[in-house]
Amino acid sequence: MSILDVITSETMLALTATVVGGVWAVAKSSSWFERLRRRRLERALLALEAAVEEVYREYVRALKEAGNGSLTPDEQRKAREYARDRALDIARTQGIDLLRELGADYLDLWISRLVRKLKAA
């Protein structure tokens, strides 16, 4: 049996098709997985944004109207805690693990970004 017979045999063609199919499946599943991860991240950010907006509307505005128009550092800390707790509740009802998706260490950073966005609007 020559090398040409081995290369053109049905077994070799089937093996080649299997390997190519496996490589193709891995490539497609990785893009699918990335889209799924991206969608979960967007839903987590949406839940956090809804919570920050709600706390800003209900808690922060009431404090600003009752006070001198700005929050004390303690009031700011409490507002962030309320936003964090509310975001966790919203995400939980949506089936999202907010801390895993955004990172527990980065949640305050995301809240700060959303607060700046609200203030600029």
CSV table of N, CA, C and O in Angstrom, one decimal:
chain,number,residue,atom,x,y,z
A,1,MET,N,0.8,-1.2,0.0
A,1,MET,CA,0.0,0.0,0.0
A,1,MET,C,0.9,1.2,0.0
A,1,MET,O,1.8,1.4,0.8
A,2,SER,N,0.6,2.1,-0.9
A,2,SER,CA,1.5,3.3,-1.0
A,2,SER,C,0.9,4.5,-0.2
A,2,SER,O,-0.3,4.4,0.3
A,3,ILE,N,1.6,5.5,-0.1
A,3,ILE,CA,1.1,6.7,0.7
A,3,ILE,C,-0.1,7.3,0.0
A,3,ILE,O,-1.0,7.8,0.7
A,4,LEU,N,-0.2,7.3,-1.3
A,4,LEU,CA,-1.3,7.8,-2.0
A,4,LEU,C,-2.6,7.0,-1.7
A,4,LEU,O,-3.6,7.6,-1.5
A,5,ASP,N,-2.4,5.7,-1.5
A,5,ASP,CA,-3.6,4.9,-1.2
A,5,ASP,C,-4.1,5.2,0.3
A,5,ASP,O,-5.3,5.2,0.5
A,6,VAL,N,-3.1,5.5,1.2
A,6,VAL,CA,-3.5,5.8,2.5
A,6,VAL,C,-4.2,7.1,2.6
A,6,VAL,O,-5.2,7.3,3.3
A,7,ILE,N,-3.7,8.1,1.9
A,7,ILE,CA,-4.2,9.5,1.9
A,7,ILE,C,-5.7,9.5,1.3
A,7,ILE,O,-6.5,10.2,1.8
A,8,THR,N,-5.9,8.7,0.3
A,8,THR,CA,-7.2,8.7,-0.4
A,8,THR,C,-8.1,7.6,0.2
A,8,THR,O,-9.2,7.5,-0.4
A,9,SER,N,-7.8,6.9,1.2
A,9,SER,CA,-8.6,5.9,1.7
A,9,SER,C,-9.8,6.5,2.4
A,9,SER,O,-9.8,7.7,2.9
A,10,GLU,N,-10.9,5.8,2.5
A,10,GLU,CA,-12.1,6.3,3.2
A,10,GLU,C,-11.9,6.6,4.6
A,10,GLU,O,-12.4,7.6,5.2
A,11,THR,N,-11.1,5.8,5.3
A,11,THR,CA,-10.8,6.1,6.7
A,11,THR,C,-10.1,7.4,6.9
A,11,THR,O,-10.5,8.2,7.8
A,12,MET,N,-9.1,7.7,6.1
A,12,MET,CA,-8.4,8.9,6.2
A,12,MET,C,-9.3,10.1,5.8
A,12,MET,O,-9.3,11.2,6.5
A,13,LEU,N,-10.2,10.0,4.8
A,13,LEU,CA,-11.1,11.1,4.5
A,13,LEU,C,-12.1,11.3,5.6
A,13,LEU,O,-12.4,12.5,5.9
A,14,ALA,N,-12.6,10.2,6.2
A,14,ALA,CA,-13.5,10.4,7.3
A,14,ALA,C,-12.8,11.0,8.5
A,14,ALA,O,-13.4,11.9,9.2
A,15,LEU,N,-11.6,10.7,8.8
A,15,LEU,CA,-10.8,11.3,9.9
A,15,LEU,C,-10.6,12.7,9.6
A,15,LEU,O,-10.7,13.6,10.5
A,16,THR,N,-10.2,13.1,8.4
A,16,THR,CA,-10.0,14.5,8.1
A,16,THR,C,-11.3,15.3,8.2
A,16,THR,O,-11.3,16.4,8.8
A,17,ALA,N,-12.4,14.8,7.8
A,17,ALA,CA,-13.7,15.5,7.9
A,17,ALA,C,-14.1,15.6,9.4
A,17,ALA,O,-14.6,16.7,9.8
A,18,THR,N,-13.8,14.6,10.2
A,18,THR,CA,-14.1,14.7,11.6
A,18,THR,C,-13.2,15.8,12.3
A,18,THR,O,-13.8,16.6,13.1
A,19,VAL,N,-12.0,15.9,12.0
A,19,VAL,CA,-11.1,16.9,12.5
A,19,VAL,C,-11.5,18.3,12.1
A,19,VAL,O,-11.6,19.2,12.9
A,20,VAL,N,-11.8,18.4,10.8
A,20,VAL,CA,-12.2,19.7,10.3
A,20,VAL,C,-13.5,20.1,11.0
A,20,VAL,O,-13.7,21.3,11.4
A,21,GLY,N,-14.5,19.2,11.1
A,21,GLY,CA,-15.7,19.5,11.7
A,21,GLY,C,-15.6,19.8,13.2
A,21,GLY,O,-16.3,20.7,13.7
A,22,GLY,N,-14.7,19.2,13.9
A,22,GLY,CA,-14.4,19.5,15.3
A,22,GLY,C,-13.8,20.9,15.5
A,22,GLY,O,-14.2,21.6,16.4
A,23,VAL,N,-12.9,21.2,14.6
A,23,VAL,CA,-12.3,22.6,14.6
A,23,VAL,C,-13.4,23.6,14.4
A,23,VAL,O,-13.5,24.6,15.0
A,24,TRP,N,-14.2,23.4,13.4
A,24,TRP,CA,-15.3,24.3,13.0
A,24,TRP,C,-16.3,24.4,14.2
A,24,TRP,O,-16.7,25.6,14.5
A,25,ALA,N,-16.6,23.3,14.9
A,25,ALA,CA,-17.6,23.4,16.0
A,25,ALA,C,-17.0,24.2,17.2
A,25,ALA,O,-17.7,25.0,17.8
A,26,VAL,N,-15.7,24.0,17.4
A,26,VAL,CA,-15.1,24.8,18.5
A,26,VAL,C,-15.1,26.3,18.2
A,26,VAL,O,-15.4,27.1,19.0
A,27,ALA,N,-14.8,26.6,16.9
A,27,ALA,CA,-14.7,28.0,16.5
A,27,ALA,C,-16.1,28.6,16.7
A,27,ALA,O,-16.3,29.7,17.2
A,28,LYS,N,-17.1,27.9,16.2
A,28,LYS,CA,-18.5,28.5,16.3
A,28,LYS,C,-19.0,28.5,17.7
A,28,LYS,O,-19.7,29.5,18.1
A,29,SER,N,-18.7,27.5,18.5
A,29,SER,CA,-19.2,27.5,19.9
A,29,SER,C,-18.5,28.6,20.7
A,29,SER,O,-19.1,29.2,21.6
A,30,SER,N,-17.3,28.9,20.4
A,30,SER,CA,-16.6,30.0,21.2
A,30,SER,C,-17.3,31.4,20.8
A,30,SER,O,-17.4,32.2,21.7
A,31,SER,N,-17.7,31.6,19.6
A,31,SER,CA,-18.3,32.9,19.3
A,31,SER,C,-19.7,32.9,19.9
A,31,SER,O,-20.2,33.9,20.4
A,32,TRP,N,-20.4,31.7,19.9
A,32,TRP,CA,-21.7,31.6,20.6
A,32,TRP,C,-21.6,31.9,22.1
A,32,TRP,O,-22.4,32.6,22.6
A,33,PHE,N,-20.6,31.3,22.7
A,33,PHE,CA,-20.4,31.5,24.1
A,33,PHE,C,-20.0,33.0,24.4
A,33,PHE,O,-20.5,33.5,25.4
A,34,GLU,N,-19.3,33.6,23.6
A,34,GLU,CA,-18.9,35.0,23.8
A,34,GLU,C,-20.2,35.9,23.7
A,34,GLU,O,-20.4,36.8,24.4
A,35,ARG,N,-21.1,35.6,22.7
A,35,ARG,CA,-22.3,36.3,22.6
A,35,ARG,C,-23.2,36.1,23.8
A,35,ARG,O,-23.8,37.1,24.3
A,36,LEU,N,-23.2,34.9,24.4
A,36,LEU,CA,-24.0,34.6,25.6
A,36,LEU,C,-23.4,35.4,26.8
A,36,LEU,O,-24.2,36.0,27.5
A,37,ARG,N,-22.1,35.4,26.9
A,37,ARG,CA,-21.5,36.1,28.0
A,37,ARG,C,-21.7,37.6,27.9
A,37,ARG,O,-22.0,38.3,28.9
A,38,ARG,N,-21.7,38.1,26.7
A,38,ARG,CA,-21.9,39.5,26.4
A,38,ARG,C,-23.3,39.9,26.8
A,38,ARG,O,-23.6,41.0,27.4
A,39,ARG,N,-24.3,39.1,26.4
A,39,ARG,CA,-25.7,39.3,26.7
A,39,ARG,C,-25.9,39.3,28.3
A,39,ARG,O,-26.7,40.2,28.8
A,40,ARG,N,-25.3,38.4,29.0
A,40,ARG,CA,-25.4,38.4,30.4
A,40,ARG,C,-24.9,39.6,31.0
A,40,ARG,O,-25.4,40.2,32.0
A,41,LEU,N,-23.7,40.1,30.5
A,41,LEU,CA,-23.1,41.3,31.0
A,41,LEU,C,-24.0,42.5,30.8
A,41,LEU,O,-24.2,43.3,31.7
A,42,GLU,N,-24.6,42.6,29.6
A,42,GLU,CA,-25.5,43.7,29.3
A,42,GLU,C,-26.7,43.7,30.2
A,42,GLU,O,-27.2,44.7,30.7
A,43,ARG,N,-27.3,42.5,30.5
A,43,ARG,CA,-28.4,42.4,31.4
A,43,ARG,C,-28.1,42.8,32.8
A,43,ARG,O,-28.8,43.4,33.5
A,44,ALA,N,-26.9,42.4,33.2
A,44,ALA,CA,-26.4,42.8,34.6
A,44,ALA,C,-26.2,44.3,34.7
A,44,ALA,O,-26.6,44.9,35.7
A,45,LEU,N,-25.7,44.9,33.7
A,45,LEU,CA,-25.5,46.4,33.7
A,45,LEU,C,-26.9,47.1,33.6
A,45,LEU,O,-27.0,48.1,34.3
A,46,LEU,N,-27.8,46.5,32.9
A,46,LEU,CA,-29.1,47.1,32.9
A,46,LEU,C,-29.8,47.1,34.2
A,46,LEU,O,-30.5,48.0,34.7
A,47,ALA,N,-29.7,46.0,34.9
A,47,ALA,CA,-30.2,45.8,36.3
A,47,ALA,C,-29.6,46.9,37.2
A,47,ALA,O,-30.2,47.5,38.0
A,48,LEU,N,-28.2,47.0,37.1
A,48,LEU,CA,-27.5,48.0,38.0
A,48,LEU,C,-28.0,49.4,37.6
A,48,LEU,O,-28.2,50.2,38.5
A,49,GLU,N,-28.1,49.7,36.3
A,49,GLU,CA,-28.6,51.0,35.9
A,49,GLU,C,-30.0,51.3,36.4
A,49,GLU,O,-30.2,52.4,36.9
A,50,ALA,N,-30.8,50.3,36.4
A,50,ALA,CA,-32.2,50.5,36.9
A,50,ALA,C,-32.2,50.8,38.4
A,50,ALA,O,-32.9,51.7,38.9
A,51,ALA,N,-31.3,50.1,39.1
A,51,ALA,CA,-31.3,50.4,40.6
A,51,ALA,C,-30.7,51.7,40.9
A,51,ALA,O,-31.2,52.4,41.8
A,52,VAL,N,-29.7,52.1,40.2
A,52,VAL,CA,-29.1,53.5,40.4
A,52,VAL,C,-30.1,54.6,40.1
A,52,VAL,O,-30.2,55.5,40.9
A,53,GLU,N,-30.8,54.4,39.0
A,53,GLU,CA,-31.8,55.4,38.6
A,53,GLU,C,-32.9,55.5,39.7
A,53,GLU,O,-33.3,56.6,40.1
A,54,GLU,N,-33.3,54.3,40.2
A,54,GLU,CA,-34.4,54.3,41.2
A,54,GLU,C,-33.9,55.0,42.5
A,54,GLU,O,-34.7,55.8,43.0
A,55,VAL,N,-32.7,54.7,42.9
A,55,VAL,CA,-32.2,55.3,44.2
A,55,VAL,C,-32.0,56.8,44.0
A,55,VAL,O,-32.3,57.5,44.9
A,56,TYR,N,-31.5,57.1,42.8
A,56,TYR,CA,-31.3,58.6,42.6
A,56,TYR,C,-32.7,59.3,42.6
A,56,TYR,O,-32.8,60.4,43.2
A,57,ARG,N,-33.7,58.7,41.9
A,57,ARG,CA,-35.0,59.4,41.9
A,57,ARG,C,-35.7,59.5,43.2
A,57,ARG,O,-36.2,60.5,43.6
A,58,GLU,N,-35.6,58.4,44.0
A,58,GLU,CA,-36.4,58.3,45.2
A,58,GLU,C,-35.6,58.8,46.5
A,58,GLU,O,-36.1,59.6,47.3
A,59,TYR,N,-34.4,58.4,46.6
A,59,TYR,CA,-33.6,58.7,47.8
A,59,TYR,C,-32.8,60.0,47.7
A,59,TYR,O,-32.9,60.9,48.5
A,60,VAL,N,-32.0,60.1,46.7
A,60,VAL,CA,-31.1,61.2,46.5
A,60,VAL,C,-31.8,62.5,46.3
A,60,VAL,O,-31.5,63.6,46.9
A,61,ARG,N,-32.8,62.5,45.4
A,61,ARG,CA,-33.5,63.8,45.2
A,61,ARG,C,-34.2,64.3,46.5
A,61,ARG,O,-34.3,65.5,46.7
A,62,ALA,N,-34.8,63.3,47.2
A,62,ALA,CA,-35.5,63.7,48.5
A,62,ALA,C,-34.5,64.3,49.5
A,62,ALA,O,-34.8,65.3,50.1
A,63,LEU,N,-33.3,63.8,49.5
A,63,LEU,CA,-32.2,64.3,50.4
A,63,LEU,C,-31.8,65.7,49.9
A,63,LEU,O,-31.6,66.6,50.8
A,64,LYS,N,-31.6,65.9,48.6
A,64,LYS,CA,-31.2,67.1,48.1
A,64,LYS,C,-32.2,68.2,48.3
A,64,LYS,O,-31.9,69.4,48.6
A,65,GLU,N,-33.5,67.9,48.2
A,65,GLU,CA,-34.6,68.9,48.4
A,65,GLU,C,-34.7,69.2,49.8
A,65,GLU,O,-35.0,70.4,50.1
A,66,ALA,N,-34.5,68.3,50.7
A,66,ALA,CA,-34.6,68.6,52.2
A,66,ALA,C,-33.4,69.3,52.7
A,66,ALA,O,-33.5,70.0,53.7
A,67,GLY,N,-32.2,69.1,52.1
A,67,GLY,CA,-31.0,69.7,52.6
A,67,GLY,C,-30.6,70.9,51.8
A,67,GLY,O,-31.4,71.7,51.2
A,68,ASN,N,-29.2,71.0,51.7
A,68,ASN,CA,-28.7,72.2,51.0
A,68,ASN,C,-28.4,71.9,49.5
A,68,ASN,O,-27.7,72.7,48.8
A,69,GLY,N,-28.9,70.8,49.0
A,69,GLY,CA,-28.7,70.5,47.5
A,69,GLY,C,-27.5,69.6,47.3
A,69,GLY,O,-27.4,69.2,46.1
A,70,SER,N,-26.8,69.2,48.3
A,70,SER,CA,-25.7,68.2,48.0
A,70,SER,C,-25.7,67.2,49.2
A,70,SER,O,-26.3,67.5,50.3
A,71,LEU,N,-25.1,66.1,48.9
A,71,LEU,CA,-25.1,65.0,49.9
A,71,LEU,C,-23.9,65.0,50.7
A,71,LEU,O,-22.8,65.4,50.2
A,72,THR,N,-24.0,64.7,52.0
A,72,THR,CA,-22.8,64.5,52.8
A,72,THR,C,-22.1,63.2,52.4
A,72,THR,O,-22.7,62.3,51.8
A,73,PRO,N,-20.8,63.0,52.8
A,73,PRO,CA,-20.2,61.7,52.4
A,73,PRO,C,-20.9,60.5,53.0
A,73,PRO,O,-21.0,59.4,52.3
A,74,ASP,N,-21.5,60.6,54.2
A,74,ASP,CA,-22.3,59.5,54.8
A,74,ASP,C,-23.5,59.2,53.9
A,74,ASP,O,-23.9,58.1,53.7
A,75,GLU,N,-24.2,60.3,53.5
A,75,GLU,CA,-25.4,60.1,52.7
A,75,GLU,C,-25.0,59.4,51.3
A,75,GLU,O,-25.8,58.6,50.8
A,76,GLN,N,-23.9,59.9,50.8
A,76,GLN,CA,-23.4,59.3,49.5
A,76,GLN,C,-23.2,57.8,49.7
A,76,GLN,O,-23.5,57.0,48.8
A,77,ARG,N,-22.5,57.4,50.8
A,77,ARG,CA,-22.2,56.0,51.1
A,77,ARG,C,-23.5,55.2,51.2
A,77,ARG,O,-23.6,54.1,50.6
A,78,LYS,N,-24.5,55.8,51.9
A,78,LYS,CA,-25.8,55.1,52.1
A,78,LYS,C,-26.5,54.9,50.7
A,78,LYS,O,-27.1,53.9,50.5
A,79,ALA,N,-26.4,56.0,49.9
A,79,ALA,CA,-27.1,55.9,48.6
A,79,ALA,C,-26.5,54.8,47.8
A,79,ALA,O,-27.1,54.0,47.1
A,80,ARG,N,-25.1,54.7,47.8
A,80,ARG,CA,-24.5,53.6,47.0
A,80,ARG,C,-24.8,52.2,47.6
A,80,ARG,O,-25.0,51.3,46.8
A,81,GLU,N,-24.9,52.1,48.9
A,81,GLU,CA,-25.3,50.8,49.5
A,81,GLU,C,-26.8,50.5,49.1
A,81,GLU,O,-27.0,49.3,48.7
A,82,TYR,N,-27.7,51.4,49.1
A,82,TYR,CA,-29.0,51.2,48.6
A,82,TYR,C,-29.1,50.8,47.2
A,82,TYR,O,-29.8,49.8,46.8
A,83,ALA,N,-28.3,51.5,46.4
A,83,ALA,CA,-28.2,51.1,44.9
A,83,ALA,C,-27.7,49.7,44.7
A,83,ALA,O,-28.2,48.9,43.9
A,84,ARG,N,-26.6,49.4,45.5
A,84,ARG,CA,-26.0,48.0,45.4
A,84,ARG,C,-27.1,47.0,45.8
A,84,ARG,O,-27.3,46.0,45.1
A,85,ASP,N,-27.7,47.2,46.9
A,85,ASP,CA,-28.7,46.2,47.4
A,85,ASP,C,-29.9,46.1,46.4
A,85,ASP,O,-30.3,45.0,46.2
A,86,ARG,N,-30.3,47.2,45.9
A,86,ARG,CA,-31.5,47.2,45.0
A,86,ARG,C,-31.1,46.5,43.7
A,86,ARG,O,-31.8,45.7,43.1
A,87,ALA,N,-29.8,46.7,43.2
A,87,ALA,CA,-29.4,46.1,42.0
A,87,ALA,C,-29.3,44.6,42.2
A,87,ALA,O,-29.6,43.8,41.3
A,88,LEU,N,-28.8,44.1,43.3
A,88,LEU,CA,-28.7,42.7,43.6
A,88,LEU,C,-30.1,42.1,43.6
A,88,LEU,O,-30.3,41.0,43.1
A,89,ASP,N,-31.1,42.8,44.2
A,89,ASP,CA,-32.5,42.3,44.2
A,89,ASP,C,-33.1,42.2,42.7
A,89,ASP,O,-33.7,41.2,42.4
A,90,ILE,N,-32.9,43.2,42.0
A,90,ILE,CA,-33.4,43.3,40.6
A,90,ILE,C,-32.7,42.1,39.8
A,90,ILE,O,-33.4,41.4,39.1
A,91,ALA,N,-31.4,42.0,39.9
A,91,ALA,CA,-30.7,41.0,39.1
A,91,ALA,C,-31.1,39.6,39.6
A,91,ALA,O,-31.3,38.7,38.7
A,92,ARG,N,-31.3,39.4,40.8
A,92,ARG,CA,-31.7,38.1,41.3
A,92,ARG,C,-33.1,37.7,40.8
A,92,ARG,O,-33.3,36.5,40.4
A,93,THR,N,-34.0,38.6,40.7
A,93,THR,CA,-35.3,38.3,40.1
A,93,THR,C,-35.2,38.0,38.6
A,93,THR,O,-36.1,37.3,38.1
A,94,GLN,N,-34.2,38.5,38.0
A,94,GLN,CA,-34.0,38.3,36.6
A,94,GLN,C,-33.1,37.0,36.3
A,94,GLN,O,-32.9,36.7,35.2
A,95,GLY,N,-32.7,36.4,37.4
A,95,GLY,CA,-31.9,35.2,37.3
A,95,GLY,C,-30.4,35.5,36.9
A,95,GLY,O,-29.7,34.7,36.3
A,96,ILE,N,-29.9,36.7,37.3
A,96,ILE,CA,-28.6,37.1,37.0
A,96,ILE,C,-27.8,37.1,38.3
A,96,ILE,O,-28.2,37.7,39.3
A,97,ASP,N,-26.6,36.6,38.3
A,97,ASP,CA,-25.7,36.7,39.4
A,97,ASP,C,-24.8,38.0,39.2
A,97,ASP,O,-23.8,37.9,38.5
A,98,LEU,N,-25.3,39.1,39.7
A,98,LEU,CA,-24.7,40.4,39.4
A,98,LEU,C,-23.2,40.4,39.8
A,98,LEU,O,-22.3,41.0,39.1
A,99,LEU,N,-22.9,39.9,41.0
A,99,LEU,CA,-21.5,39.9,41.5
A,99,LEU,C,-20.6,39.1,40.6
A,99,LEU,O,-19.4,39.5,40.4
A,100,ARG,N,-21.1,38.0,40.1
A,100,ARG,CA,-20.2,37.2,39.2
A,100,ARG,C,-20.0,37.9,37.8
A,100,ARG,O,-19.0,37.8,37.2
A,101,GLU,N,-21.1,38.5,37.3
A,101,GLU,CA,-21.1,39.1,36.0
A,101,GLU,C,-20.2,40.3,35.9
A,101,GLU,O,-19.5,40.5,35.0
A,102,LEU,N,-20.4,41.2,37.0
A,102,LEU,CA,-19.7,42.5,37.0
A,102,LEU,C,-18.4,42.4,37.8
A,102,LEU,O,-17.5,43.3,37.7
A,103,GLY,N,-18.4,41.5,38.7
A,103,GLY,CA,-17.2,41.4,39.7
A,103,GLY,C,-17.5,42.2,40.9
A,103,GLY,O,-17.8,43.4,40.8
A,104,ALA,N,-17.4,41.6,42.0
A,104,ALA,CA,-17.7,42.2,43.3
A,104,ALA,C,-16.8,43.4,43.6
A,104,ALA,O,-17.2,44.4,44.1
A,105,ASP,N,-15.5,43.3,43.1
A,105,ASP,CA,-14.6,44.4,43.4
A,105,ASP,C,-14.9,45.6,42.5
A,105,ASP,O,-14.4,46.7,42.8
A,106,TYR,N,-15.6,45.4,41.4
A,106,TYR,CA,-15.8,46.5,40.4
A,106,TYR,C,-17.2,47.0,40.5
A,106,TYR,O,-17.5,48.0,39.8
A,107,LEU,N,-18.1,46.5,41.4
A,107,LEU,CA,-19.4,47.0,41.4
A,107,LEU,C,-19.5,48.5,41.8
A,107,LEU,O,-20.3,49.2,41.2
A,108,ASP,N,-18.7,48.9,42.8
A,108,ASP,CA,-18.7,50.3,43.1
A,108,ASP,C,-18.2,51.2,42.0
A,108,ASP,O,-18.7,52.3,41.8
A,109,LEU,N,-17.3,50.7,41.2
A,109,LEU,CA,-16.8,51.5,40.0
A,109,LEU,C,-18.0,51.6,39.0
A,109,LEU,O,-18.2,52.7,38.5
A,110,TRP,N,-18.7,50.6,38.8
A,110,TRP,CA,-19.8,50.7,37.9
A,110,TRP,C,-20.9,51.6,38.4
A,110,TRP,O,-21.5,52.4,37.6
A,111,ILE,N,-21.1,51.6,39.7
A,111,ILE,CA,-22.1,52.5,40.3
A,111,ILE,C,-21.7,53.9,40.1
A,111,ILE,O,-22.4,54.8,39.7
A,112,SER,N,-20.4,54.2,40.3
A,112,SER,CA,-19.8,55.6,40.2
A,112,SER,C,-20.0,56.0,38.8
A,112,SER,O,-20.4,57.2,38.5
A,113,ARG,N,-19.7,55.2,37.8
A,113,ARG,CA,-19.9,55.6,36.4
A,113,ARG,C,-21.3,55.9,36.1
A,113,ARG,O,-21.6,56.9,35.4
A,114,LEU,N,-22.3,55.1,36.6
A,114,LEU,CA,-23.7,55.4,36.3
A,114,LEU,C,-24.2,56.6,37.0
A,114,LEU,O,-25.0,57.4,36.5
A,115,VAL,N,-23.7,56.9,38.2
A,115,VAL,CA,-24.0,58.2,38.9
A,115,VAL,C,-23.5,59.4,38.1
A,115,VAL,O,-24.3,60.3,37.9
A,116,ARG,N,-22.3,59.3,37.6
A,116,ARG,CA,-21.8,60.4,36.8
A,116,ARG,C,-22.6,60.6,35.6
A,116,ARG,O,-22.9,61.7,35.1
A,117,LYS,N,-23.0,59.5,35.0
A,117,LYS,CA,-23.9,59.6,33.8
A,117,LYS,C,-25.2,60.2,34.1
A,117,LYS,O,-25.7,61.0,33.3
A,118,LEU,N,-25.8,59.9,35.3
A,118,LEU,CA,-27.0,60.5,35.7
A,118,LEU,C,-26.9,62.0,36.0
A,118,LEU,O,-27.7,62.8,35.6
A,119,LYS,N,-25.8,62.4,36.6
A,119,LYS,CA,-25.5,63.8,36.9
A,119,LYS,C,-25.3,64.6,35.7
A,119,LYS,O,-25.7,65.8,35.6
A,120,ALA,N,-24.7,64.0,34.6
A,120,ALA,CA,-24.5,64.7,33.4
A,120,ALA,C,-25.7,64.9,32.6
A,120,ALA,O,-25.8,65.8,31.8
A,121,ALA,N,-26.7,64.0,32.8
A,121,ALA,CA,-27.9,64.1,32.0
A,121,ALA,C,-28.9,65.2,32.4
A,121,ALA,O,-28.8,65.8,33.4
